[in-house]
Coordinates of C-alpha atoms in Angstrom, one line a residue:
M4 CA 44.8 -54.2 -61.7
K5 CA 46.6 -56.1 -59.0
S6 CA 45.6 -56.7 -55.4
M7 CA 48.1 -55.9 -52.7
T8 CA 47.2 -59.1 -50.8
G9 CA 48.5 -62.4 -52.0
Y10 CA 50.3 -65.7 -51.1
G11 CA 52.8 -67.9 -52.8
R12 CA 54.7 -71.0 -51.7
A13 CA 57.4 -73.2 -53.3
S14 CA 59.7 -76.0 -52.1
A15 CA 62.8 -77.7 -53.4
A16 CA 65.3 -80.3 -52.4
L17 CA 68.6 -78.9 -50.9
A18 CA 71.5 -80.8 -49.4
G19 CA 69.4 -83.8 -48.4
G20 CA 66.8 -81.6 -46.8
T21 CA 63.9 -79.4 -48.0
L22 CA 64.0 -75.7 -48.7
T23 CA 60.6 -73.9 -48.4
V24 CA 59.9 -70.3 -49.3
Q25 CA 56.6 -68.6 -48.5
V26 CA 55.6 -65.1 -49.7
S27 CA 52.5 -63.3 -48.3
S28 CA 51.3 -59.7 -48.3
V29 CA 48.6 -57.5 -47.0
N30 CA 47.7 -53.9 -47.7
R31 CA 50.2 -51.1 -46.9
R32 CA 50.6 -47.7 -48.5
S33 CA 54.3 -48.3 -49.2
L34 CA 56.5 -51.4 -49.4
D35 CA 57.2 -52.9 -45.9
L36 CA 59.4 -56.0 -46.5
M37 CA 60.1 -58.5 -43.7
V38 CA 62.4 -61.5 -44.4
K39 CA 62.6 -64.4 -42.0
I40 CA 65.6 -66.6 -42.8
P41 CA 68.0 -69.0 -41.0
G42 CA 70.9 -67.2 -39.3
E43 CA 73.4 -69.0 -41.5
W44 CA 71.9 -67.4 -44.6
E45 CA 71.4 -63.8 -43.3
S46 CA 73.9 -62.5 -45.8
L47 CA 71.4 -63.4 -48.6
E48 CA 68.6 -61.1 -47.1
A49 CA 69.5 -58.1 -49.3
E50 CA 69.4 -60.2 -52.5
I51 CA 66.1 -61.6 -51.5
G52 CA 64.8 -58.1 -51.0
Q53 CA 65.9 -57.1 -54.5
Q54 CA 64.2 -60.1 -56.0
V55 CA 60.9 -59.3 -54.2
R56 CA 61.0 -55.6 -55.2
K57 CA 60.9 -56.6 -58.8
V58 CA 57.4 -58.1 -58.2
A59 CA 55.9 -55.9 -55.4
A60 CA 56.1 -52.1 -55.1
R61 CA 53.6 -51.7 -52.2
G62 CA 52.1 -53.7 -49.4
K63 CA 53.4 -55.4 -46.2
V64 CA 55.3 -58.3 -47.7
H65 CA 56.5 -61.2 -45.5
V66 CA 59.1 -63.7 -46.9
D67 CA 59.7 -66.9 -44.9
V68 CA 62.7 -69.0 -45.9
E69 CA 62.9 -72.4 -44.1
F70 CA 65.2 -75.4 -44.3
S71 CA 64.4 -78.8 -42.8
L72 CA 66.3 -82.0 -42.7
G73 CA 64.9 -84.9 -44.8
K74 CA 63.2 -87.9 -43.3
G75 CA 65.7 -90.2 -41.6
R76 CA 68.3 -87.5 -41.3
D77 CA 67.7 -87.4 -37.5
A78 CA 69.8 -90.5 -37.4
A79 CA 72.8 -88.8 -39.0
P80 CA 76.0 -88.9 -36.9
W81 CA 77.2 -86.1 -34.8
S82 CA 80.5 -85.3 -33.2
E83 CA 80.7 -86.8 -29.7
V84 CA 83.8 -84.7 -29.1
A85 CA 82.0 -81.5 -29.9
V86 CA 79.0 -82.5 -27.7
G87 CA 81.5 -83.3 -24.9
V88 CA 83.3 -80.0 -25.2
A89 CA 80.0 -78.1 -25.0
L90 CA 78.9 -80.1 -22.0
D91 CA 82.2 -79.4 -20.3
K92 CA 81.9 -75.7 -20.9
L93 CA 78.4 -75.7 -19.3
A94 CA 79.7 -77.6 -16.3
A95 CA 82.6 -75.2 -15.9
L96 CA 80.3 -72.2 -16.1
A97 CA 77.9 -73.7 -13.6
D98 CA 80.8 -74.5 -11.2
S99 CA 82.2 -71.0 -11.5
R100 CA 78.9 -69.6 -10.4
H101 CA 78.3 -72.2 -7.7
I102 CA 75.2 -73.6 -9.5
P103 CA 74.4 -77.3 -9.2
F104 CA 74.8 -78.9 -12.6
E105 CA 73.2 -82.3 -13.4
P106 CA 73.0 -83.0 -17.1
T107 CA 69.8 -84.6 -18.3
A108 CA 69.0 -86.7 -21.4
E109 CA 67.0 -83.8 -22.8
L110 CA 70.0 -81.5 -22.5
L111 CA 72.3 -84.0 -24.2
W112 CA 69.8 -84.4 -27.0
Q113 CA 69.6 -80.6 -27.5
L114 CA 73.4 -80.2 -27.6
A115 CA 73.8 -83.1 -30.0
N116 CA 71.0 -82.0 -32.3
S117 CA 72.1 -78.4 -32.4
Q118 CA 75.7 -79.4 -33.2
R119 CA 74.5 -81.8 -35.9
S120 CA 72.2 -79.2 -37.5
S121 CA 75.1 -76.7 -37.7
L122 CA 77.2 -79.3 -39.5
E123 CA 74.5 -80.2 -42.0
M124 CA 73.2 -76.6 -42.8
P125 CA 74.3 -75.6 -46.3
T126 CA 76.4 -72.5 -46.5
A127 CA 74.9 -69.3 -47.9
D128 CA 77.0 -69.6 -51.0
N129 CA 75.9 -73.2 -51.6
A130 CA 72.3 -72.4 -50.9
R131 CA 72.1 -69.1 -52.9
P132 CA 71.2 -70.6 -56.4
E133 CA 68.4 -72.9 -55.1
I134 CA 67.0 -70.1 -52.9
Q135 CA 66.9 -67.7 -55.9
V136 CA 65.1 -70.3 -58.0
T137 CA 62.6 -71.3 -55.3
L138 CA 61.9 -67.7 -54.3
A139 CA 61.2 -66.9 -58.0
E140 CA 58.7 -69.8 -58.1
A141 CA 57.0 -68.6 -54.9
L142 CA 56.8 -65.1 -56.3
R143 CA 55.2 -66.3 -59.5
A144 CA 52.4 -68.0 -57.5
F145 CA 52.2 -64.8 -55.3
A146 CA 51.8 -62.5 -58.3
A147 CA 49.3 -64.9 -59.9
M148 CA 47.1 -64.8 -56.8
R149 CA 47.3 -61.0 -56.6
A150 CA 46.3 -60.8 -60.3
R151 CA 43.2 -63.1 -59.8
E152 CA 42.1 -61.2 -56.7
G153 CA 42.7 -57.9 -58.5
E154 CA 40.5 -59.0 -61.4
A155 CA 37.6 -59.9 -59.0
L156 CA 38.0 -56.5 -57.3
F157 CA 38.1 -54.8 -60.7
V158 CA 34.7 -56.2 -61.6
D159 CA 33.2 -55.2 -58.3
F160 CA 34.6 -51.7 -58.5
I161 CA 33.3 -51.2 -62.1
E162 CA 29.9 -52.3 -61.0
R163 CA 29.9 -49.8 -58.1
I164 CA 31.1 -47.0 -60.4
G165 CA 28.1 -47.8 -62.6
V166 CA 25.8 -47.5 -59.7
C167 CA 27.3 -44.1 -58.7
R168 CA 27.0 -42.9 -62.3
R169 CA 23.3 -43.8 -62.4
H170 CA 22.7 -41.9 -59.1
V171 CA 24.5 -38.9 -60.4
D172 CA 22.6 -38.9 -63.6
G173 CA 19.4 -39.1 -61.6
V174 CA 20.4 -36.2 -59.5
A175 CA 21.4 -34.2 -62.5
S176 CA 18.1 -34.9 -64.3
R177 CA 16.1 -33.7 -61.2
A178 CA 18.2 -30.6 -60.6
P179 CA 16.5 -28.3 -63.2
A180 CA 13.1 -28.8 -61.5
V181 CA 14.3 -27.7 -58.1
V182 CA 14.1 -23.9 -58.6
P183 CA 10.7 -23.9 -60.4
A184 CA 9.4 -26.1 -57.6
Y185 CA 10.7 -23.7 -55.0
R186 CA 9.3 -20.7 -56.8
A187 CA 5.8 -22.4 -56.9
Q188 CA 6.1 -23.3 -53.2
L189 CA 7.2 -19.7 -52.3
L190 CA 4.3 -18.1 -54.1
K191 CA 1.9 -20.6 -52.5
R192 CA 3.1 -19.8 -49.0
L193 CA 2.8 -16.1 -49.8
R194 CA -0.8 -16.5 -50.9
E195 CA -1.6 -18.6 -47.8
A196 CA -0.2 -15.8 -45.7
D197 CA -2.5 -13.3 -47.6
L198 CA 0.5 -11.6 -49.1
E199 CA -0.5 -11.0 -52.7
L200 CA 2.8 -10.3 -54.4
D201 CA 3.2 -10.2 -58.1
V202 CA 5.4 -13.0 -59.6
D203 CA 7.6 -10.3 -61.1
D204 CA 8.0 -8.5 -57.8
E205 CA 11.6 -7.6 -57.2
R206 CA 11.7 -9.1 -53.7
V207 CA 10.3 -12.4 -55.0
L208 CA 12.7 -12.5 -57.9
R209 CA 15.6 -11.8 -55.6
E210 CA 14.6 -14.6 -53.2
I211 CA 14.3 -17.0 -56.0
A212 CA 17.7 -15.9 -57.5
L213 CA 19.4 -16.4 -54.1
F214 CA 17.9 -19.9 -53.7
A215 CA 18.9 -20.8 -57.3
D216 CA 22.5 -19.8 -56.5
R217 CA 22.5 -21.7 -53.2
C218 CA 21.2 -25.0 -54.7
D219 CA 23.3 -24.9 -57.9
I220 CA 25.1 -28.3 -57.9
S221 CA 26.4 -28.2 -61.4
E222 CA 30.0 -27.9 -60.2
E223 CA 29.7 -30.8 -57.8
I224 CA 28.1 -33.0 -60.4
T225 CA 31.0 -32.2 -62.9
R226 CA 33.6 -32.9 -60.2
F227 CA 32.0 -36.1 -59.1
R228 CA 31.8 -37.4 -62.7
S229 CA 35.4 -36.5 -63.1
H230 CA 36.3 -38.5 -60.0
L231 CA 34.5 -41.5 -61.4
E232 CA 36.4 -41.3 -64.7
Q233 CA 39.7 -41.0 -62.9
L234 CA 38.9 -43.9 -60.7
A235 CA 37.9 -46.1 -63.7
A236 CA 41.2 -45.2 -65.4
L237 CA 43.2 -45.9 -62.2
L238 CA 41.6 -49.4 -61.9
K239 CA 43.0 -50.3 -65.4
S240 CA 46.5 -49.8 -64.1
E241 CA 48.8 -52.8 -64.1
E242 CA 50.5 -51.7 -60.9
E243 CA 49.4 -51.9 -57.3
I244 CA 46.6 -49.5 -56.6

């Protein structure tokens, strides 16, 4: 038995930075897959989905793929020409719309940093092998957590099934005594009402027969026991339940 909730995480070095993949899930009747991935790698989303579907068939699964530059990479050079071109375009746009334009140090930093990141981001083709390996490692941790949680849930469910079975057995053992008890109570009430009817009187027998038919729970007991057996069998499945 596997739980539909789980979490797995894995990291790897990639192009001087760090690739991190996280996989998490919560309960959902069908598979609802969400993939968060850098825009430069969007072409890999379908492949990631195929890899996840080999592990999870149900649940709301979220896959988060992140890439961060390594320590000290913030000092990597950027193209001053590219930054200047971007700044000139912003100035021209502001002028065409008669908007005052006064570049700030923060704006320059944002332009330079975004331009540098785009240069250093590995292409989808170059990143694909490492993403596949890292995702596989995260999925293994994800599946292991779901298996551990599923085992704990299995033990709990089996104990609850045992409690239900004992209650059903108790009800079944008491059921045969219900009709005789009603018969005795009916005759007692008739005597207390000064209605001396013979125990074999047709009216008494008919009333007792009707009560016996109304309170017959043999079908319900059989059906409930069947449900418990089916649940116990289902819990032994290796798939998501």
